[in-house]
GROMACS .gro file of C-alpha atoms in nm:
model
  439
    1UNK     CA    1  -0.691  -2.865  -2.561
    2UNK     CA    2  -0.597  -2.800  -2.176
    3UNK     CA    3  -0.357  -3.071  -2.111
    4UNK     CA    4  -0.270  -3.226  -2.450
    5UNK     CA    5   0.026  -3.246  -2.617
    6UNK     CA    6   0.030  -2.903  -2.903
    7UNK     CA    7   0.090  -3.045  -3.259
    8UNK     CA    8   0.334  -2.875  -3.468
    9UNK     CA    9   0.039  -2.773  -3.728
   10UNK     CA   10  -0.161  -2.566  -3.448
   11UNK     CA   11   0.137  -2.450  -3.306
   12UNK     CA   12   0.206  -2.269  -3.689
   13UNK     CA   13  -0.133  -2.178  -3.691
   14UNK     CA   14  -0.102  -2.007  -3.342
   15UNK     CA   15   0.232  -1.821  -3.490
   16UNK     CA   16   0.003  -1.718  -3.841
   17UNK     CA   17  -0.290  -1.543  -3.622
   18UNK     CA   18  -0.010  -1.346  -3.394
   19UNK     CA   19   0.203  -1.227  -3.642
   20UNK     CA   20  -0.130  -1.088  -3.808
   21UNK     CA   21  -0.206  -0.877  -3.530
   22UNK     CA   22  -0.453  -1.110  -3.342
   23UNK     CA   23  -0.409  -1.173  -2.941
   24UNK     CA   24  -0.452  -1.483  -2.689
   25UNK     CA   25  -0.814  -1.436  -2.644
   26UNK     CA   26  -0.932  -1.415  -3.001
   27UNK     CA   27  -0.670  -1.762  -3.067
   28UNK     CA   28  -0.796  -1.937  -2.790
   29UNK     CA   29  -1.179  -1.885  -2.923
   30UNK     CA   30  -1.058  -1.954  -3.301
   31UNK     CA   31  -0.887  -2.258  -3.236
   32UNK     CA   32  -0.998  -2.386  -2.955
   33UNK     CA   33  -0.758  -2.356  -2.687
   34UNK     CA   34  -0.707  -2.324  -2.387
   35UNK     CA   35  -0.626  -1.952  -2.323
   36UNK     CA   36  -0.323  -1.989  -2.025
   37UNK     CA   37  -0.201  -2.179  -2.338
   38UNK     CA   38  -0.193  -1.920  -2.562
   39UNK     CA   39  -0.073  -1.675  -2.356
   40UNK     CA   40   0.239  -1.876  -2.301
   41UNK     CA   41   0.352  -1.856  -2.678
   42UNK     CA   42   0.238  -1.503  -2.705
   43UNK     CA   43   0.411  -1.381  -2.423
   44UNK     CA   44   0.753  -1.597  -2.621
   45UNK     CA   45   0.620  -1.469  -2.967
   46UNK     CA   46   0.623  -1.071  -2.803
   47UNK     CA   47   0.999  -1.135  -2.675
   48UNK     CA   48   1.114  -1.251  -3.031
   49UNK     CA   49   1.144  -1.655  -2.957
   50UNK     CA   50   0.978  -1.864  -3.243
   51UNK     CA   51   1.163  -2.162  -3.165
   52UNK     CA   52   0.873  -2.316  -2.966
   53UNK     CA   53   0.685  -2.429  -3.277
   54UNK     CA   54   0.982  -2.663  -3.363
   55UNK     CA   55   1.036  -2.737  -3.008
   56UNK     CA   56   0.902  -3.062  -2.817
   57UNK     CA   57   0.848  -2.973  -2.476
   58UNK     CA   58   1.071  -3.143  -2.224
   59UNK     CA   59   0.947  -3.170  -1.839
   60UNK     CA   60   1.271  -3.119  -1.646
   61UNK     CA   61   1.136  -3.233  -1.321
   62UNK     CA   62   1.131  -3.589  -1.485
   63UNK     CA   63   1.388  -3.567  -1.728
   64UNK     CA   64   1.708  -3.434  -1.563
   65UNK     CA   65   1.893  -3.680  -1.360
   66UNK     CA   66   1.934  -3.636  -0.974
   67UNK     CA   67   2.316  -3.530  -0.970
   68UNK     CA   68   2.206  -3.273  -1.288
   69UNK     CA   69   1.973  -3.112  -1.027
   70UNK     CA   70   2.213  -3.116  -0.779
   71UNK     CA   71   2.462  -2.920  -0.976
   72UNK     CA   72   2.288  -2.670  -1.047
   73UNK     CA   73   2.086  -2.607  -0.708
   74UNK     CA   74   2.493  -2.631  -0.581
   75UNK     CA   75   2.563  -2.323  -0.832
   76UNK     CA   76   2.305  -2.114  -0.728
   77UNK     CA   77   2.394  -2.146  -0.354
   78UNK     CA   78   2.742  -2.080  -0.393
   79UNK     CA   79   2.663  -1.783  -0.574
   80UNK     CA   80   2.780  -1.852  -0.893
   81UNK     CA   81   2.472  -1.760  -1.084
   82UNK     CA   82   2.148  -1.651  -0.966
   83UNK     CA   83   1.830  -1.767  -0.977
   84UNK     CA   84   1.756  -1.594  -1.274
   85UNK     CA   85   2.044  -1.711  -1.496
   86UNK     CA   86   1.976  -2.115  -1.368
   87UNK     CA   87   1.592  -2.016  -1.450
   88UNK     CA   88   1.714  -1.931  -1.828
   89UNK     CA   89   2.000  -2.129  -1.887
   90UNK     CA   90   1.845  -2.473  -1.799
   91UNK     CA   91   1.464  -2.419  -1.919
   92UNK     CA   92   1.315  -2.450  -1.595
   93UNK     CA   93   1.037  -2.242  -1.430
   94UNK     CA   94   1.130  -2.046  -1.095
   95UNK     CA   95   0.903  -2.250  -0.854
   96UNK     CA   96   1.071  -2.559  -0.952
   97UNK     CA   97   1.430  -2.412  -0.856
   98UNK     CA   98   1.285  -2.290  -0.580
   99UNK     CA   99   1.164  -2.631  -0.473
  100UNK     CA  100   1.485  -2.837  -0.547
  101UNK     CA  101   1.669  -2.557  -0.292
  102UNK     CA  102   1.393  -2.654  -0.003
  103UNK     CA  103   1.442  -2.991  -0.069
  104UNK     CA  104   1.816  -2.997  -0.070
  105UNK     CA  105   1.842  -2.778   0.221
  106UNK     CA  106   1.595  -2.947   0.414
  107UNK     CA  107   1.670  -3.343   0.314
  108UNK     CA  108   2.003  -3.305   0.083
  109UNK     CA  109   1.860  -3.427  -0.227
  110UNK     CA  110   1.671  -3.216  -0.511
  111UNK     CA  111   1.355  -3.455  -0.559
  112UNK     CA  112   1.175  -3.593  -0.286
  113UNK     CA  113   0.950  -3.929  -0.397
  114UNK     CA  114   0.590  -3.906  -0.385
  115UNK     CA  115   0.387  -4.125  -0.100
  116UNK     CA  116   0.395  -4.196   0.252
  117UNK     CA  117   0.784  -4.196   0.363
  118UNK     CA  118   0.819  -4.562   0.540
  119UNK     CA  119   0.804  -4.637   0.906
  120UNK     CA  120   1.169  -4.647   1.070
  121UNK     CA  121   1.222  -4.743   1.451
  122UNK     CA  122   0.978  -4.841   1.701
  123UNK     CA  123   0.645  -4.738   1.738
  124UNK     CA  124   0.677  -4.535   2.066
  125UNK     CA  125   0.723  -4.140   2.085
  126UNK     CA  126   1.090  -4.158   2.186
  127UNK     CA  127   1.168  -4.356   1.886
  128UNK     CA  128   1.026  -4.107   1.698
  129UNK     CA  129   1.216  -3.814   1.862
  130UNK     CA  130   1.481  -4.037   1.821
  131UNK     CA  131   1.457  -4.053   1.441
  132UNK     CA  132   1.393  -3.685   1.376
  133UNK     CA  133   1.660  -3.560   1.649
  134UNK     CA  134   1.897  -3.780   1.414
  135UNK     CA  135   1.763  -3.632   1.048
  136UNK     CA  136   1.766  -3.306   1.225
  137UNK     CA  137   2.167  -3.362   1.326
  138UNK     CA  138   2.221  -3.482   0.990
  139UNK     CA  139   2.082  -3.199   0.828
  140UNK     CA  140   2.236  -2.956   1.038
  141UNK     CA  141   2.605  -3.144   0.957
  142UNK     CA  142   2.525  -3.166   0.578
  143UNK     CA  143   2.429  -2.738   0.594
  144UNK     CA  144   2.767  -2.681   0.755
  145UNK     CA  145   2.963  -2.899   0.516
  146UNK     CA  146   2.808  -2.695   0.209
  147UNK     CA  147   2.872  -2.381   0.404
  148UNK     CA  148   3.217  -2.436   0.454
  149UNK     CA  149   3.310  -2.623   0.100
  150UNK     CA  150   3.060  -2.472  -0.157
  151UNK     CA  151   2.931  -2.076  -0.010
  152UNK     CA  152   3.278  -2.000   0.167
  153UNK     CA  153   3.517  -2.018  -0.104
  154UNK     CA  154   3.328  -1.907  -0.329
  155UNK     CA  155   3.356  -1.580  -0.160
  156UNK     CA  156   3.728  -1.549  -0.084
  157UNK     CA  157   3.851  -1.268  -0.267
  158UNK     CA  158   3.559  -1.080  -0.351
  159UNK     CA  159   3.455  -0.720  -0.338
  160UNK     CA  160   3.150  -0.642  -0.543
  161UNK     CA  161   2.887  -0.397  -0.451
  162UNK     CA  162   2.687  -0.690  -0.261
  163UNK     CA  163   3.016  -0.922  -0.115
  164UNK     CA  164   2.953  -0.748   0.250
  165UNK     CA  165   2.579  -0.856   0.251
  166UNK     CA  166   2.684  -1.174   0.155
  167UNK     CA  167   2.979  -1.251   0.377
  168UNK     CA  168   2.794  -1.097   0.643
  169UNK     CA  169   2.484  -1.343   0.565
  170UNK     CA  170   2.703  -1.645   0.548
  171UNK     CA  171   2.925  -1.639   0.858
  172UNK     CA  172   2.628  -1.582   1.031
  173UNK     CA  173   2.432  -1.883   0.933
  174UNK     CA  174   2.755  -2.046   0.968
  175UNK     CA  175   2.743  -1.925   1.337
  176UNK     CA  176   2.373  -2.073   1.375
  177UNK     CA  177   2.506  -2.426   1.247
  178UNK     CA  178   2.757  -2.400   1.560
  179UNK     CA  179   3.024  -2.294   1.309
  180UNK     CA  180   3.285  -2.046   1.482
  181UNK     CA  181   3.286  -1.694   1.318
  182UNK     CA  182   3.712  -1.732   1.298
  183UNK     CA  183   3.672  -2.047   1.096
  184UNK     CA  184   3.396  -1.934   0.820
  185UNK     CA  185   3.633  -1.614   0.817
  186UNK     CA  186   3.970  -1.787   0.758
  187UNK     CA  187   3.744  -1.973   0.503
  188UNK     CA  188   3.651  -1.617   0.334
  189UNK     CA  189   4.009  -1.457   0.365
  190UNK     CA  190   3.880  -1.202   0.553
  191UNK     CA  191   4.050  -1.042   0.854
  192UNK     CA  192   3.854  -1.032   1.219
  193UNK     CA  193   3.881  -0.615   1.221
  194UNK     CA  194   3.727  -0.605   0.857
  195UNK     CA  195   3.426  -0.816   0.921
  196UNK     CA  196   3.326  -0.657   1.302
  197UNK     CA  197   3.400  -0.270   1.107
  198UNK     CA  198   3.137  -0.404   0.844
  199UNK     CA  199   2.896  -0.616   1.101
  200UNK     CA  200   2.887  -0.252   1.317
  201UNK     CA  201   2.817  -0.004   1.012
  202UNK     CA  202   2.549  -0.243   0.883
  203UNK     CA  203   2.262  -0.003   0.982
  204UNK     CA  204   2.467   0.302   0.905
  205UNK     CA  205   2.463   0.165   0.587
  206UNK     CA  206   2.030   0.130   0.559
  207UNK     CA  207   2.013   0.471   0.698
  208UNK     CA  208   2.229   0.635   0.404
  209UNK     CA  209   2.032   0.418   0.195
  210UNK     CA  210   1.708   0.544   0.392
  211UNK     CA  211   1.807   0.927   0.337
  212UNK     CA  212   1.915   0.852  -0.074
  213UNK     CA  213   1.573   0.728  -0.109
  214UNK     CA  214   1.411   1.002   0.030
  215UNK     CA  215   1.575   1.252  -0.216
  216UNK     CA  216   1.528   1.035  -0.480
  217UNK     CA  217   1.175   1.042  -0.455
  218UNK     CA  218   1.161   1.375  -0.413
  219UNK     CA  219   1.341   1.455  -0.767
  220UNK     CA  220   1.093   1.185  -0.935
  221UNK     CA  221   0.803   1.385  -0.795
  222UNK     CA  222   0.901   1.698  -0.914
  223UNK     CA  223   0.928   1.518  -1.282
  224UNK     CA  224   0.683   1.340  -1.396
  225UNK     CA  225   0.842   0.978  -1.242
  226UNK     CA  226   1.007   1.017  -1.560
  227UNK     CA  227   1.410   0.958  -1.444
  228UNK     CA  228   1.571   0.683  -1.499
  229UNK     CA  229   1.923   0.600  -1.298
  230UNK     CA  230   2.232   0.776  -1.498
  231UNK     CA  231   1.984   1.073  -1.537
  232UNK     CA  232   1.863   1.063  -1.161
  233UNK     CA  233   2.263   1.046  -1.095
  234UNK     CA  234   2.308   1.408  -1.311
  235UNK     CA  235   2.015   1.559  -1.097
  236UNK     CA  236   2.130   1.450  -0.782
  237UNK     CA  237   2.509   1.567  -0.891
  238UNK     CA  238   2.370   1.897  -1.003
  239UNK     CA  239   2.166   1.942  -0.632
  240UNK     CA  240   2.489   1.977  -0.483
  241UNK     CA  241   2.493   1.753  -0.220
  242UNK     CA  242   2.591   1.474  -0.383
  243UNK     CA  243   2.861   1.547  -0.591
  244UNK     CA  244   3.075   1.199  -0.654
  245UNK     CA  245   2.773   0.933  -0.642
  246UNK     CA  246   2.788   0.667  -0.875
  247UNK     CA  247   2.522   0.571  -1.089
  248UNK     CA  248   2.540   0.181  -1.002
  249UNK     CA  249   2.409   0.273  -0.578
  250UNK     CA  250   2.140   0.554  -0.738
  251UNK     CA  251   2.006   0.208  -0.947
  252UNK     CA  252   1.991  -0.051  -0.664
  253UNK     CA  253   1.858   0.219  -0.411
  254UNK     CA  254   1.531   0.291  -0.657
  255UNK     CA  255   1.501  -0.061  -0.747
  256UNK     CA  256   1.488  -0.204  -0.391
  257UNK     CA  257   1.267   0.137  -0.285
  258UNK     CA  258   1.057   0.076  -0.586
  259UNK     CA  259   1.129   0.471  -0.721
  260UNK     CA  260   1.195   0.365  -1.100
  261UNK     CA  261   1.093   0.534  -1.379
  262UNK     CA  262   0.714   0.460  -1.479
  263UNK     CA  263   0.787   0.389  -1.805
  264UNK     CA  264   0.505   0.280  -2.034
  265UNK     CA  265   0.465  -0.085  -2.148
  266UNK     CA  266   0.406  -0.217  -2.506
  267UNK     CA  267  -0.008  -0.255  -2.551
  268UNK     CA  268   0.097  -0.455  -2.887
  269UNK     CA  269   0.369  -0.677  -2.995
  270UNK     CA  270   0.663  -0.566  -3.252
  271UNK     CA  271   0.535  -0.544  -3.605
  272UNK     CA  272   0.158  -0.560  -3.512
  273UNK     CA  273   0.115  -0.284  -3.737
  274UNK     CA  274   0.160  -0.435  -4.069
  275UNK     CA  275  -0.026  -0.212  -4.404
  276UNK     CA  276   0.211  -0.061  -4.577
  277UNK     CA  277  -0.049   0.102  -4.871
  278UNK     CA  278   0.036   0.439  -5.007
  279UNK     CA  279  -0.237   0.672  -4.973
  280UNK     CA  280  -0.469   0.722  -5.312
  281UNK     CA  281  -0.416   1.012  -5.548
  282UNK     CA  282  -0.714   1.230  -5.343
  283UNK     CA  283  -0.430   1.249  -5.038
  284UNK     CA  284  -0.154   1.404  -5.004
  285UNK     CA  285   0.168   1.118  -4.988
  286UNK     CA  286   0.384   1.022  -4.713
  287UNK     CA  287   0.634   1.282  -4.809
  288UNK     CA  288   0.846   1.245  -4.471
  289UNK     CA  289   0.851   0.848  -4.481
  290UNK     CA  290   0.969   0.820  -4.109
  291UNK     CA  291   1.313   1.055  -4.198
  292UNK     CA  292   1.273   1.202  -3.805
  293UNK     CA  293   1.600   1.389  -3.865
  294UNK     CA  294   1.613   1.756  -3.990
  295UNK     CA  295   1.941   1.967  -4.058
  296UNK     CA  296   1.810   2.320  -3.905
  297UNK     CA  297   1.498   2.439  -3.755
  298UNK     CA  298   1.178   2.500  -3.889
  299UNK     CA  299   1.176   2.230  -4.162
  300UNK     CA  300   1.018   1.907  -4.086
  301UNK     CA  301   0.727   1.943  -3.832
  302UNK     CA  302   0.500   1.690  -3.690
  303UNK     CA  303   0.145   1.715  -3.537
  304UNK     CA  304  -0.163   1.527  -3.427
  305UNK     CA  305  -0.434   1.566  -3.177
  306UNK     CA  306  -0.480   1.319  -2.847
  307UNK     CA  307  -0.762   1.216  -2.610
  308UNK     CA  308  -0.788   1.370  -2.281
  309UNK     CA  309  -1.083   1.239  -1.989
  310UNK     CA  310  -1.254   1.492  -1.758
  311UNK     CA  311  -1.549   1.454  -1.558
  312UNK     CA  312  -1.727   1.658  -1.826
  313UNK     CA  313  -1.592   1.405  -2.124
  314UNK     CA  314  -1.310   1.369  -2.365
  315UNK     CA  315  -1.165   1.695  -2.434
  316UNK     CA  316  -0.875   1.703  -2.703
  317UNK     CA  317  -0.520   1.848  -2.756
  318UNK     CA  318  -0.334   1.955  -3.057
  319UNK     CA  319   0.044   1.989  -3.057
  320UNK     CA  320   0.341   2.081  -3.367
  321UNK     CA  321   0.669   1.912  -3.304
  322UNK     CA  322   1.003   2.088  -3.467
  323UNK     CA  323   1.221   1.743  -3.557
  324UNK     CA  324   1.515   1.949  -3.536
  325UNK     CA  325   1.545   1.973  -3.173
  326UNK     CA  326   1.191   1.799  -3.039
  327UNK     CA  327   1.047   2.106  -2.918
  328UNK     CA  328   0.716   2.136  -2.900
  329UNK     CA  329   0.637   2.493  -3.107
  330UNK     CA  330   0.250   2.517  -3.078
  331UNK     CA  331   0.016   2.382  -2.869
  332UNK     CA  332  -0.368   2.413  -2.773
  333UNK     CA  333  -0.674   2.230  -2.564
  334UNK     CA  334  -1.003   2.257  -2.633
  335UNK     CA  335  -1.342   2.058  -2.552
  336UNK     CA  336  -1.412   1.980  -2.914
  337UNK     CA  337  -1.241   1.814  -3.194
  338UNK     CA  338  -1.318   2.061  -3.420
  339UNK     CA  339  -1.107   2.207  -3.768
  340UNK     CA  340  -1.055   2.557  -3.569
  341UNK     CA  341  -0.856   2.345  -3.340
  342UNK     CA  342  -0.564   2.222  -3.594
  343UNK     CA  343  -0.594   2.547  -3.774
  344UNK     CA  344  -0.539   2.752  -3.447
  345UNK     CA  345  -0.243   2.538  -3.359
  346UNK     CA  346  -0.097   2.609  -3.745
  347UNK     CA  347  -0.197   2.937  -3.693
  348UNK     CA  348   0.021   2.987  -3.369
  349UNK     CA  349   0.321   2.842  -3.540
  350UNK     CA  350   0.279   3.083  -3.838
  351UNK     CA  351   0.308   3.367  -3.552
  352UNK     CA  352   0.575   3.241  -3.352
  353UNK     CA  353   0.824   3.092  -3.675
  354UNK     CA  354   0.670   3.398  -3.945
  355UNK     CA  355   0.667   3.254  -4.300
  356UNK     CA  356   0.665   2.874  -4.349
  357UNK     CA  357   0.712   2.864  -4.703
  358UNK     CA  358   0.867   2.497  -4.804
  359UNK     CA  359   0.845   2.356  -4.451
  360UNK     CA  360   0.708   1.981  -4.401
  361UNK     CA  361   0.390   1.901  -4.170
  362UNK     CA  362   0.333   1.566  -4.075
  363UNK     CA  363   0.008   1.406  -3.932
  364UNK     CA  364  -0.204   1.103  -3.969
  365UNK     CA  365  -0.500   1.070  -4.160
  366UNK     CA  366  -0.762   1.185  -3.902
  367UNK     CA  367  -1.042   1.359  -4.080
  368UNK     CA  368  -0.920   1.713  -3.986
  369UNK     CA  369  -0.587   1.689  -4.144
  370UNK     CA  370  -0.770   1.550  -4.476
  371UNK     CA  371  -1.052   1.815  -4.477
  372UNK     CA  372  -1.056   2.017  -4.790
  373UNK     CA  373  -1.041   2.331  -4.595
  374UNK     CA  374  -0.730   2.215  -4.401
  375UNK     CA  375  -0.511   2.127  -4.705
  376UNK     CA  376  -0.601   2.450  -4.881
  377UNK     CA  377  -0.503   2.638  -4.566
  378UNK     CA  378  -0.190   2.458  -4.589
  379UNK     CA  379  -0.166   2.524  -4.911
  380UNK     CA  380  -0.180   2.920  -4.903
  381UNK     CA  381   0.079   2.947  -4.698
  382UNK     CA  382   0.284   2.692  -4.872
  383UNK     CA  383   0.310   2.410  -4.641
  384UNK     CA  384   0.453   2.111  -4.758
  385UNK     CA  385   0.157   1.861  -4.624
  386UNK     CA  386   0.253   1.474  -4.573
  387UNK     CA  387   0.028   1.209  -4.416
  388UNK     CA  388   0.050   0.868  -4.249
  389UNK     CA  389  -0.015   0.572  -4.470
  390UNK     CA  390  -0.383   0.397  -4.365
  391UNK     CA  391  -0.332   0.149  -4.033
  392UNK     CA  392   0.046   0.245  -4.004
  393UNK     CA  393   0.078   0.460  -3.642
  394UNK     CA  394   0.494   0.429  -3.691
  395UNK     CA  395   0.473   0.667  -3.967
  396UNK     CA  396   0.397   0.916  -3.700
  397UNK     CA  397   0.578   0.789  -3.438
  398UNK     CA  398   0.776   1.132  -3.276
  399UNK     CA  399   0.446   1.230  -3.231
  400UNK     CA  400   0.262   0.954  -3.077
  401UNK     CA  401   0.563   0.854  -2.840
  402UNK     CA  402   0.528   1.246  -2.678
  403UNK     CA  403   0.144   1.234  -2.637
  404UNK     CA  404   0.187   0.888  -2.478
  405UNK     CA  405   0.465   0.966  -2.252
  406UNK     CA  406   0.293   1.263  -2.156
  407UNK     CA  407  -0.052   1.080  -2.015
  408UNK     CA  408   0.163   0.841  -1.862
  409UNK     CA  409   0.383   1.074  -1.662
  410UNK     CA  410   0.095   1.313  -1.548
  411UNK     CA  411  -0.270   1.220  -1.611
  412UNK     CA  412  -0.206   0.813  -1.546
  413UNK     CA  413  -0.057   0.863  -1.222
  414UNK     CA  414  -0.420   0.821  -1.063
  415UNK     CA  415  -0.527   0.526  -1.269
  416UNK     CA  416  -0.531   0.484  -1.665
  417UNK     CA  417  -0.923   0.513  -1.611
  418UNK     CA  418  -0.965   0.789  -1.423
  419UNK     CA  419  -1.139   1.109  -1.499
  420UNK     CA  420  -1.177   1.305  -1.172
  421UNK     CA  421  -1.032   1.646  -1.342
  422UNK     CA  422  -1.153   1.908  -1.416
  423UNK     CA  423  -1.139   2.105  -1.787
  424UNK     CA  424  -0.918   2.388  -1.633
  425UNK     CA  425  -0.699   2.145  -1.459
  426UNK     CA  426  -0.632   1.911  -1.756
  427UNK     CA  427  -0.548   2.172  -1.946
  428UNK     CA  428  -0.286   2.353  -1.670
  429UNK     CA  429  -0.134   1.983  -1.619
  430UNK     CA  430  -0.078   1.951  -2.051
  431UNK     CA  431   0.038   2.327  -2.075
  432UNK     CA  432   0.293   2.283  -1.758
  433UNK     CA  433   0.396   1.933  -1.890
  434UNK     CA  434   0.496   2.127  -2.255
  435UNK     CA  435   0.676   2.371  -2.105
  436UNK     CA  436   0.877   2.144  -1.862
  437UNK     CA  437   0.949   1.919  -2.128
  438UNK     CA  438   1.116   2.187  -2.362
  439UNK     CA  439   1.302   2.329  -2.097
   0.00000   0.00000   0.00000
């Protein structure tokens, strides 16, 4: 179906198959399709947008008139909205914006017509360099009129975090059109003093920047890449030497050094996981039914066990979570996923909390939490025992969102594939990660 028109009746069948669970390459093989297709509306489908079933496409490069094209390119020059925002508001991809600014810039309209552009002059070279010396001068005049009556005013009376760069940026290309640096500042409102005081601390500036950076790497090292910007501001507060930076410079100085957070991304859209089946009368019930708050400690607990690679195989860890506070109470790693394991880790809570009569535990419905011999342990020491419903990972959630953020802040760092660790080191890096994360 690569370059035909989507009918309304595959386009429902397409939304069907992904709110079921099912992804672009099994769609594109069921209905024949091409895949870049698919991918399209799943990538609209994961963000929430359903409106593209309904929706006729529209091709803007055709549709919108010449002086609509204009407007906008004019908008996103003068800085009135960015790239993005244009990109959003007006349904049009990124390359295309980017290619009505060339062609304004370059010819002073948006869209250039296809074919060989006509002869004009004689057929000598000097007529030639007589033509493009006179496009070239009428470029140049057209770049300086938009300078001085579109970018200019635009900035007069600004003073946002980026209205230096941009002032800075604009008198100079208004200096490279043969525009005096006075004029484009009498333009701006901006006094002579102000603009040489900012156009000589300009590298002062990238060197603060430069020195920020470093420090900010150095706290993301020393946890887990796992800060984001208001709680990289408290660490670098707390370090003492900077004691009144604002959050807003710590953001843009990791985003433009690339020293954000690593956060995990979404392997599966919202609601993929759709059975919502009790469990039969031979298992326990979903006695906590995703209630992740608790009044006091030591009465709703959650556990589970997680996947681990080594050069010598999987190995496996089982942790207890305390909903009260999110402290992880017991913990242990061993090379086998065995019933000792999740008994051990039980066992360890029992020592460190003493009686647990009437407490909740909450797991999944792996076969160690449903073994006969684990729910009579729980049993005898009166353990109220509550399990996931069958397919349904969000009744577990507190769980699964630790063990995930854990891998991803320690053990991904060197590749989601990689197994070039030890059984000794995997479990140091897990037992250090607990202990850093309760603390």
């Amino acid at each position: 179906m690569g370059g035909k028109r989507i009918s309304t009746k595959t386009k429902l069948k397409v939304l069907e198959l992904l709110k079921q669970g099912f992804r672009s390459r099994y769609i594109a093989n069921h209905l024949h399709m091409h895949r870049s297709t698919v991918k399209r509306l799943e990538y609209l489908f994961d963000g929430g947008d359903e409106s593209w079933v309904y929706e006729t496409y529209c091709h803007r490069y055709k549709a919108m008139s010449e002086a609509a094209k204009r407007k906008i390119v004019r908008r996103v020059l003068s800085l009135e909205i960015t790239k993005a925002e244009a990109c959003t508001k007006y349904k049009i991809s990124n390359n295309v914006l980017n290619l009505w600014i060339r062609n304004y810039n370059n010819h002073g309209i948006t869209t250039l017509k296809k074919g060989r552009p006509a002869k004009r002059g004689c057929n000598d070279g000097r007529g030639k360099e007589e033509d493009e010396g006179a496009r070239k001068g009428e470029r140049r005049a057209e770049a300086g009129r938009r300078l001085l009556e579109d970018i200019l005013p635009h900035l007069r009376g600004k003073r946002d975090g980026s209205s230096k760069k941009n002032v800075l940026q604009a008198v100079a290309e208004g200096q490279r059109l043969g525009i005096p640096a006075e004029r484009s500042l009498k333009e701006v409102g901006i006094a002579s003093s102000t603009y040489y005081y900012w156009l000589s601390h300009k590298d002062l500036k990238k060197e603060e920047d430069e020195a920020l950076a470093a420090d900010i790497r150095e706290v993301q090292e020393d946890n887990y890449w796992a800060y984001g910007a208001l709680r990289m501001t408290e660490a670098l507060r707390q370090s003492g030497r900077y004691e009144s930076i604002n959050h807003k410079r710590v953001e843009r100085v990791m985003r433009e050094y690339k020293l954000n957070a690593k956060v995990r991304r979404r392997h599966y859209p919202k609601n993929y996981y759709r059975t919502m089946k009790d469990n039969g009368p031979e298992l326990p019930a979903n006695v906590l039914d995703r209630d992740f708050s608790a009044d006091g400690p030591h009465q709703k607990f959650v556990t589970d066990i997680t996947y681990l690679p080594t050069e010598e195989g999987w190995c496996y860890m089982a942790a207890i979570k305390d909903l009260y506070n999110n402290e992880i109470v017991a913990r242990k790693v061993s090379r086998n996923q065995t019933l000792e394991l999740v008994i051990d880790v039980v066992k360890q809570l029992r020592n460190r909390v003493g009686s647990l009569r009437g407490c909740l535990l909450h797991s999944d419905m792996g076969w160690t939490y449903t073994n006969a011999r684990y729910v009579k342990f729980l049993k005898e020491l009166g353990i109220v025992q509550s399990i996931s419903r069958k397919g349904n990972c969000w009744d577990n959630a507190c769980m699964e969102n630790f063990f995930g953020h854990m891998k991803s802040e320690t053990i991904y760092q060197r590749g989601r594939n990689n197994r070039g660790y030890k059984f000794n080191e995997i479990r140091k890096i897990a037992y250090d990660y607990v202990t850093w994360y309760n603390e």
